[in-house]
Coordinates of C-alpha atoms in Angstrom, one line a residue:
M710 CA 2.2 -76.2 9.8
N711 CA 4.8 -78.8 11.0
L712 CA 3.0 -80.2 13.9
A713 CA 5.4 -82.4 16.3
N714 CA 6.9 -77.9 16.1
V715 CA 3.5 -76.4 16.8
S716 CA 2.9 -79.1 19.0
F717 CA 6.3 -79.1 20.7
M718 CA 5.6 -74.8 21.1
I719 CA 2.4 -75.0 22.3
L720 CA 3.5 -76.8 26.0
S721 CA 6.6 -75.2 25.6
T722 CA 4.6 -71.7 25.6
I723 CA 2.9 -72.7 28.8
L724 CA 5.3 -74.3 31.2
V725 CA 7.1 -70.4 30.4
L726 CA 3.9 -68.7 31.8
F727 CA 3.9 -71.3 34.6
M728 CA 7.1 -69.8 35.8
T729 CA 6.4 -67.1 36.2
P730 CA 3.3 -68.8 39.1
G731 CA 6.7 -70.4 40.1
L732 CA 8.3 -67.7 40.4
A733 CA 5.5 -66.0 42.8
F734 CA 5.6 -69.1 45.4
F735 CA 9.6 -69.0 45.2
Y736 CA 9.4 -64.5 46.3
G737 CA 6.7 -65.7 49.0
G738 CA 8.9 -68.3 50.4
L739 CA 11.5 -66.3 51.4
V740 CA 10.1 -62.8 52.8
S741 CA 8.5 -62.3 56.4
K742 CA 5.1 -63.1 56.8
R743 CA 3.5 -59.1 56.7
N744 CA 4.8 -58.5 52.8
V745 CA 3.4 -62.4 51.0
V746 CA 0.8 -61.2 49.6
N747 CA 2.5 -58.3 48.7
T748 CA 5.6 -60.3 47.2
M749 CA 3.0 -62.8 45.7
L750 CA 0.6 -60.5 44.0
S751 CA 3.1 -58.3 42.8
V752 CA 5.2 -60.7 40.9
Y753 CA 1.3 -62.6 39.2
V754 CA -0.5 -60.0 38.3
L755 CA 2.3 -59.5 35.9
T756 CA 0.7 -61.8 33.8
G757 CA -2.3 -60.2 32.7
V758 CA -0.8 -57.0 32.4
A759 CA 2.8 -57.9 30.5
I760 CA 0.3 -60.1 28.8
L761 CA -1.9 -57.0 27.5
L762 CA 0.8 -54.4 27.1
W763 CA 2.9 -57.6 24.3
V764 CA -0.9 -57.6 22.1
I765 CA -1.2 -53.7 22.3
V766 CA 2.6 -52.1 21.4
G767 CA 5.0 -55.1 22.6
Y768 CA 5.0 -56.9 19.5
S769 CA 4.7 -54.7 17.0
M770 CA 7.9 -52.7 19.1
S771 CA 9.3 -55.8 19.2
F772 CA 9.4 -57.4 15.8
E773 CA 7.6 -55.2 13.0
G774 CA 9.1 -52.4 11.1
N775 CA 12.6 -50.8 12.4
I776 CA 14.0 -48.2 13.6
A777 CA 17.9 -47.3 13.0
G778 CA 17.9 -50.6 14.7
F779 CA 16.6 -50.4 18.3
V780 CA 13.3 -51.2 18.0
G781 CA 10.1 -52.0 16.2
N782 CA 7.1 -49.4 15.5
I783 CA 3.3 -48.8 16.8
K784 CA 1.9 -49.8 13.3
H785 CA -0.5 -53.0 14.5
L786 CA -2.0 -52.4 17.8
F787 CA -3.5 -55.1 19.1
M788 CA -2.2 -57.4 16.4
A789 CA -4.0 -55.9 13.8
G790 CA -2.7 -56.4 10.4
V791 CA 0.0 -59.3 11.3
N792 CA -0.2 -61.9 9.7
M793 CA -1.7 -64.3 11.8
T794 CA -0.5 -67.1 9.7
K795 CA 1.7 -66.8 8.4
L796 CA 5.0 -69.6 8.9
T797 CA 7.7 -69.7 9.9
S798 CA 11.6 -71.0 9.3
T799 CA 10.4 -74.2 11.7
Q800 CA 6.5 -73.7 10.4
I801 CA 5.0 -73.3 13.1
P802 CA 2.5 -69.8 12.3
T803 CA 3.9 -66.8 13.8
G804 CA 0.5 -65.7 16.1
L805 CA 2.6 -69.1 18.1
Y806 CA 5.8 -67.9 17.7
A807 CA 4.4 -63.9 19.6
I808 CA 2.5 -65.8 22.6
F809 CA 5.7 -68.1 23.0
Q810 CA 7.7 -64.6 23.0
M811 CA 4.3 -63.3 25.4
M812 CA 5.5 -65.6 27.9
F813 CA 9.0 -64.2 27.9
A814 CA 7.2 -60.7 28.7
V815 CA 5.5 -61.5 31.6
I816 CA 8.4 -63.5 33.6
T817 CA 11.5 -60.9 33.1
P818 CA 9.6 -57.8 34.8
A819 CA 9.0 -60.5 37.3
L820 CA 12.3 -61.5 38.5
F821 CA 13.2 -58.5 39.4
V822 CA 9.9 -57.6 41.8
G823 CA 12.4 -60.4 44.2
A824 CA 14.5 -56.8 44.8
V825 CA 12.2 -54.7 45.8
V826 CA 9.5 -56.3 48.4
G827 CA 9.0 -54.5 51.3
R828 CA 9.4 -51.4 50.5
I829 CA 7.7 -49.9 47.2
R830 CA 4.4 -48.7 46.6
F831 CA 2.3 -50.8 43.7
R832 CA 0.5 -48.3 42.3
F833 CA 4.2 -46.8 41.2
L834 CA 5.6 -51.0 40.5
L835 CA 2.6 -51.1 38.1
V836 CA 3.8 -47.9 35.9
F837 CA 7.4 -48.9 36.1
V838 CA 6.2 -51.8 34.7
C839 CA 4.3 -50.1 31.5
L840 CA 6.9 -47.4 31.6
W841 CA 9.8 -50.2 31.4
S842 CA 8.6 -52.4 29.1
I843 CA 7.8 -49.9 26.3
L844 CA 11.0 -48.6 26.7
I845 CA 13.8 -51.1 27.6
Y846 CA 12.1 -54.5 27.0
Y847 CA 10.6 -54.5 23.9
P848 CA 13.8 -52.5 22.0
M849 CA 15.7 -55.2 23.9
V850 CA 13.7 -57.9 22.7
H851 CA 14.2 -56.1 18.6
M852 CA 17.7 -55.8 19.0
V853 CA 18.5 -58.9 20.1
W854 CA 15.7 -61.4 18.4
S855 CA 15.3 -59.0 16.0
P856 CA 16.9 -59.4 12.1
N857 CA 17.2 -56.3 12.0
G858 CA 18.1 -55.1 15.6
I859 CA 21.9 -53.8 15.9
L860 CA 22.9 -56.8 18.7
A861 CA 21.7 -59.0 16.2
K862 CA 23.6 -57.4 13.6
I863 CA 26.8 -57.6 14.8
G864 CA 26.6 -60.7 15.5
T865 CA 25.4 -60.9 19.4
V866 CA 23.6 -64.6 20.4
D867 CA 21.7 -65.2 23.1
F868 CA 20.0 -68.7 22.9
A869 CA 17.2 -67.5 25.1
G870 CA 17.5 -65.4 27.5
G871 CA 20.6 -64.2 28.5
T872 CA 20.9 -60.0 27.6
V873 CA 16.8 -59.4 26.5
V874 CA 16.1 -60.8 29.8
H875 CA 18.1 -62.1 33.1
I876 CA 21.0 -59.2 32.2
N877 CA 18.0 -57.2 31.5
A878 CA 15.8 -57.9 35.1
G879 CA 18.9 -58.3 37.3
I880 CA 20.3 -54.0 35.9
T881 CA 17.0 -53.1 36.5
A882 CA 16.5 -54.8 39.7
F883 CA 19.7 -52.9 40.9
V884 CA 18.9 -49.6 40.0
L885 CA 15.3 -50.2 41.6
S886 CA 17.4 -50.5 44.1
A887 CA 19.6 -48.0 44.5
F888 CA 16.8 -45.7 44.4
L889 CA 14.5 -47.2 46.6
G890 CA 17.2 -47.0 49.6
K891 CA 17.4 -50.4 52.2
R892 CA 14.6 -51.2 54.0
I893 CA 14.4 -50.1 57.7
H894 CA 15.6 -53.5 59.2
Y895 CA 18.5 -54.1 56.3
G896 CA 20.9 -56.8 57.8
D897 CA 18.4 -59.0 59.6
K898 CA 17.7 -62.1 58.6
P899 CA 14.8 -63.1 59.2
H900 CA 15.6 -67.2 58.4
T901 CA 12.5 -68.0 60.9
H902 CA 9.8 -66.3 58.9
Y903 CA 10.9 -68.1 55.5
N904 CA 8.4 -70.6 53.8
L905 CA 11.3 -73.2 52.9
P906 CA 8.7 -75.4 51.6
W907 CA 6.8 -72.4 49.4
V908 CA 10.5 -72.1 47.8
L909 CA 11.2 -75.5 47.3
L910 CA 8.2 -75.7 45.4
G911 CA 8.4 -72.8 43.7
T912 CA 12.4 -73.5 42.9
A913 CA 11.1 -77.2 40.9
I914 CA 8.4 -75.1 39.3
L915 CA 10.8 -72.9 37.8
W916 CA 13.1 -75.8 36.4
I917 CA 10.4 -77.1 35.2
G918 CA 9.4 -74.9 33.4
W919 CA 12.6 -73.4 32.1
Y920 CA 12.6 -76.5 29.7
G921 CA 10.4 -74.2 28.1
F922 CA 12.5 -71.7 27.7
N923 CA 15.1 -72.8 26.9
A924 CA 14.6 -75.5 24.9
G925 CA 10.7 -74.2 23.3
S926 CA 13.7 -71.7 22.4
A927 CA 14.9 -73.5 19.3
L928 CA 11.3 -73.3 18.2
G929 CA 11.3 -77.1 16.8
V930 CA 11.9 -80.3 17.3
N931 CA 15.0 -80.4 16.6
N932 CA 18.6 -81.7 17.6
V933 CA 18.7 -78.5 19.0
A934 CA 16.5 -78.2 21.4
V935 CA 17.5 -81.4 22.7
Q936 CA 21.1 -79.9 23.6
A937 CA 19.1 -77.4 25.2
T938 CA 17.4 -79.8 27.3
I939 CA 20.4 -81.7 28.2
T940 CA 23.0 -78.3 28.7
T941 CA 19.6 -76.8 31.3
T942 CA 20.0 -79.8 33.3
V943 CA 23.9 -80.5 33.2
A944 CA 24.7 -76.5 34.2
T945 CA 21.6 -76.5 36.9
A946 CA 23.1 -79.9 38.6
T947 CA 26.8 -78.7 38.6
A948 CA 25.3 -74.7 40.5
M949 CA 23.2 -76.5 42.9
V950 CA 25.6 -79.0 43.7
A951 CA 28.3 -75.7 43.9
W952 CA 26.2 -73.3 45.8
M953 CA 25.4 -76.2 48.5
F954 CA 29.1 -77.2 48.9
L955 CA 29.9 -73.6 49.6
D956 CA 27.7 -73.0 52.2
M957 CA 29.3 -76.0 53.9
F958 CA 32.7 -75.1 53.1
T959 CA 33.2 -71.3 53.5
K960 CA 29.8 -70.0 55.5
N961 CA 28.5 -71.7 58.4
G962 CA 29.5 -75.0 58.1
K963 CA 26.2 -76.4 56.8
P964 CA 24.3 -76.9 53.9
T965 CA 20.9 -74.9 53.4
L966 CA 17.8 -75.8 51.8
V967 CA 17.6 -71.8 50.4
G968 CA 21.1 -72.0 49.1
V969 CA 20.6 -75.2 47.2
C970 CA 17.5 -73.6 46.2
T971 CA 19.8 -69.7 44.9
G972 CA 22.2 -72.6 43.3
T973 CA 19.6 -73.7 40.8
L974 CA 18.2 -70.5 40.0
C975 CA 22.1 -69.5 38.9
G976 CA 23.0 -72.7 37.0
L977 CA 19.6 -72.3 35.0
V978 CA 20.2 -68.4 34.5
G979 CA 23.7 -68.9 33.5
I980 CA 22.5 -71.1 31.7
T981 CA 20.1 -69.9 29.5
P982 CA 21.9 -67.7 26.7
A983 CA 24.2 -71.1 25.6
A984 CA 21.8 -73.4 25.7
G985 CA 21.3 -74.1 22.3
Y986 CA 25.7 -73.6 21.8
V987 CA 26.8 -74.9 24.0
T988 CA 28.7 -78.8 24.9
I989 CA 27.6 -80.8 28.1
V990 CA 31.3 -80.0 29.1
G991 CA 30.7 -76.2 28.4
A992 CA 27.5 -76.4 30.3
F993 CA 29.0 -77.4 32.7
F994 CA 31.7 -74.8 33.8
I995 CA 28.7 -72.4 32.7
G996 CA 26.9 -73.8 35.5
L997 CA 30.3 -73.6 38.3
A998 CA 31.7 -70.4 36.7
G999 CA 28.1 -68.7 37.6
T1000 CA 27.6 -69.9 40.8
L1001 CA 30.6 -69.3 42.1
A1002 CA 29.9 -65.9 40.7
S1003 CA 27.4 -64.7 42.1
Y1004 CA 28.0 -66.4 45.6
F1005 CA 30.5 -64.2 46.0
F1006 CA 29.1 -60.9 44.8
V1007 CA 26.1 -62.5 47.3
N1008 CA 28.4 -62.8 49.8
V1009 CA 30.8 -60.6 49.8
L1010 CA 30.4 -57.4 47.5
K1011 CA 27.0 -57.1 48.1
D1012 CA 27.2 -55.8 52.1
W1013 CA 30.4 -53.8 50.6
I1014 CA 28.4 -52.2 47.8
G1015 CA 25.8 -51.0 50.2
V1016 CA 22.4 -51.8 47.6
D1017 CA 19.3 -53.6 49.6
D1018 CA 18.5 -55.8 46.7
A1019 CA 16.1 -57.8 48.7
L1020 CA 15.4 -61.2 47.2
D1021 CA 19.3 -61.0 45.1
A1022 CA 17.7 -60.6 42.2
F1023 CA 20.7 -59.1 40.4
G1024 CA 22.9 -61.3 42.0
C1025 CA 21.2 -64.2 41.1
H1026 CA 20.2 -62.8 37.7
G1027 CA 22.3 -60.0 37.2
V1028 CA 25.5 -61.2 37.7
S1029 CA 24.6 -64.7 36.5
G1030 CA 23.2 -64.1 33.8
I1031 CA 26.4 -61.5 32.5
V1032 CA 29.2 -64.7 33.3
G1033 CA 26.7 -66.7 31.2
S1034 CA 26.7 -64.5 28.2
I1035 CA 29.9 -63.6 28.2
L1036 CA 31.5 -67.7 28.4
T1037 CA 29.3 -68.1 24.9
G1038 CA 31.9 -66.6 23.4
L1039 CA 34.4 -69.0 24.5
F1040 CA 32.3 -72.1 24.5
A1041 CA 29.2 -71.7 21.5
T1042 CA 30.4 -74.5 18.6
K1043 CA 29.2 -75.1 15.5
S1044 CA 29.6 -78.4 16.3
V1045 CA 26.2 -78.4 18.7
N1046 CA 24.6 -75.5 16.3
P1047 CA 24.6 -75.5 12.9
S1048 CA 23.8 -71.8 12.2
L1049 CA 26.6 -70.2 14.9
S1050 CA 28.7 -68.3 12.3
G1051 CA 31.7 -69.4 13.8
N1052 CA 33.3 -71.2 16.5
G1053 CA 33.7 -69.4 20.7
L1054 CA 37.0 -69.1 21.3
F1055 CA 37.8 -72.6 23.4
Y1056 CA 36.5 -74.6 19.7
G1057 CA 39.2 -72.4 18.0
G1058 CA 37.0 -69.7 16.6
G1059 CA 39.5 -66.7 18.1
W1060 CA 38.6 -63.5 20.1
H1061 CA 35.5 -62.4 18.0
M1062 CA 33.0 -64.8 19.6
F1063 CA 33.8 -63.6 22.8
L1064 CA 34.3 -60.0 22.6
I1065 CA 30.9 -59.7 20.1
Q1066 CA 29.6 -60.7 23.1
L1067 CA 31.2 -58.6 25.6
T1068 CA 29.9 -55.9 23.6
A1069 CA 26.6 -56.5 23.3
T1070 CA 27.0 -57.5 27.1
L1071 CA 28.4 -54.6 28.3
G1072 CA 25.9 -52.6 25.6
T1073 CA 22.7 -54.1 27.4
I1074 CA 23.7 -53.2 30.9
I1075 CA 24.3 -49.2 29.9
F1076 CA 21.7 -49.2 28.2
V1077 CA 19.0 -50.6 31.0
A1078 CA 21.0 -48.8 33.6
I1079 CA 20.5 -45.4 31.7
M1080 CA 16.9 -46.2 30.5
G1081 CA 16.0 -47.1 34.4
S1082 CA 17.2 -44.3 35.9
I1083 CA 15.0 -42.0 33.3
I1084 CA 11.9 -43.9 34.0
I1085 CA 12.3 -43.7 38.1
K1086 CA 13.4 -39.6 38.0
V1087 CA 10.5 -38.8 35.8
M1088 CA 8.1 -40.8 37.4
Q1089 CA 9.6 -39.9 41.5
L1090 CA 8.4 -35.5 39.8
F1091 CA 5.1 -37.6 39.8
M1092 CA 4.0 -40.0 42.5
P1093 CA 6.1 -41.0 45.9
M1094 CA 7.9 -44.8 44.9
R1095 CA 8.4 -45.9 48.2
V1096 CA 5.7 -47.1 50.9
D1097 CA 6.2 -45.2 54.5
R1098 CA 7.9 -45.7 57.6
R1099 CA 5.4 -46.6 59.1
E1100 CA 3.5 -48.9 56.4
E1101 CA 7.1 -50.7 56.4
E1102 CA 7.0 -51.5 59.9
L1103 CA 3.3 -52.1 59.6
G1104 CA 4.0 -54.2 56.4
L1105 CA 2.8 -53.9 53.2
D1106 CA 0.0 -56.9 52.9
M1107 CA -2.5 -54.5 55.6
G1108 CA -0.8 -51.1 54.4
E1109 CA -0.9 -51.4 50.4
H1110 CA -3.9 -55.1 50.1
G1111 CA -5.7 -55.4 52.8
E1112 CA -5.0 -58.7 53.3
E1113 CA -2.7 -61.0 55.1
A1114 CA -1.5 -64.7 54.8
D1115 CA -1.9 -67.7 56.8
Y1116 CA 0.3 -69.9 55.1
A1117 CA 1.4 -71.8 58.3
V1118 CA 0.0 -72.9 61.9
E1119 CA 1.2 -70.4 64.1
F1120 CA 2.4 -73.1 67.2
S1121 CA 2.1 -72.3 70.9
D1122 CA 2.9 -72.7 74.3
D1123 CA -0.3 -72.3 75.7
M1124 CA -1.2 -75.6 74.8
D1125 CA -4.5 -74.6 75.2
R1126 CA -4.5 -73.0 71.5
Y1127 CA -2.6 -75.3 69.9
R1128 CA -3.8 -78.5 68.8
S1129 CA -2.3 -80.7 66.0
D1130 CA -4.1 -82.8 63.8
M1131 CA -3.4 -85.4 65.6
N1132 CA -5.8 -83.7 68.6
Q1133 CA -8.1 -82.9 67.0
Y1134 CA -9.1 -86.4 65.3
S1135 CA -7.8 -88.6 67.1
A1136 CA -9.9 -91.0 65.5
E1137 CA -9.2 -90.5 62.0
F1138 CA -5.4 -91.8 63.1
Q1139 CA -6.7 -94.6 65.3
G1140 CA -5.6 -97.1 62.8
Q1141 CA -2.2 -95.4 62.5
T1142 CA -1.5 -94.8 65.7
G1143 CA -3.1 -98.2 66.9
K1144 CA 0.2 -99.9 64.6
L1145 CA 2.9 -98.0 65.5
G1146 CA 1.9 -98.1 69.0
K1147 CA 1.8 -101.5 68.9
K1148 CA 5.4 -101.8 66.9

């Protein structure tokens, strides 16, 4: 073992796992109070569900064997027979690589939860995630990241999950939203219900965790990991600032915290497939393009199309993921990563890589959309997908779980009911208040 690489990959694995509770805070802060528990539980519970699925069949279907370039086999249930101590090319054990990939299997289905909050039955979502993992996610991992995969063989470049994670989750979010139909109060802008500190907390956790996601995909301590760290940072900062300026000059003339956090996420998504292949300049333009495309979709095309993606899972992950995947074919360069078979269009490589990226992106969209639709249609024959109108009005926290979130002080004009900390515990604040009073 290379001990430096092993330590780095253990840290990266923990960071990717950290992203899922971060996403729970991000989504939980964007929904109304009556759906906070349902939203956060729906995201966080996937850490358990996806981990179990991965060790039972996921790793084997992703990386063991090969069936027509589309999927592996199921000969290694519970990873039995897998040589966990065999070293990879970067001298980390196969078992560690499997755990790192496990965390990708956790975060990916959590991403599309944001599209269906407030109206999907929890049991339907759980069953769907299981079938989706087996029939869509594991085949996508095999096609792109297994040497025998059909997309890998044509030369698809996906450093950390543009196709496998973000386009996959984004298209799934769009399909689920289309089948579910619009929310009862679709079009409402419940800004007064946002828990903005949670949104910022979740965004910060996601950005921190994303270094494990992107830099960790170098699978070792090397120049590619350093480059992925730099490009991730630059693309994210670019996208954040770009979204803020778009809000200031096109929407309501005011920068918003939700907008800044959304732009941050778009930058992280857009650079994911390209992180270890592009220069800082490439990262800047990918972050900018991802935000421009996602902003246009969320604020213009979404209403025109009429599909109710509640928290813009497709608008952010799907759109920015598509942009990042395609632009990798323009900006990738062997000067950053010598393992590339050639350069992108803007670095003298001609149209070859760009056309491959375009093919892989379109292929991913078609495969996920068709398979997702089939899974939903079959499941609808056996169980209801959407909660009834009464439960949707009540909120899924009580309807599905019998719990309520109490995350903020309820303000009231009745001063007998409202007491601030300063009023209730005035003795503890005498020092501070006394000094302020003298000033």
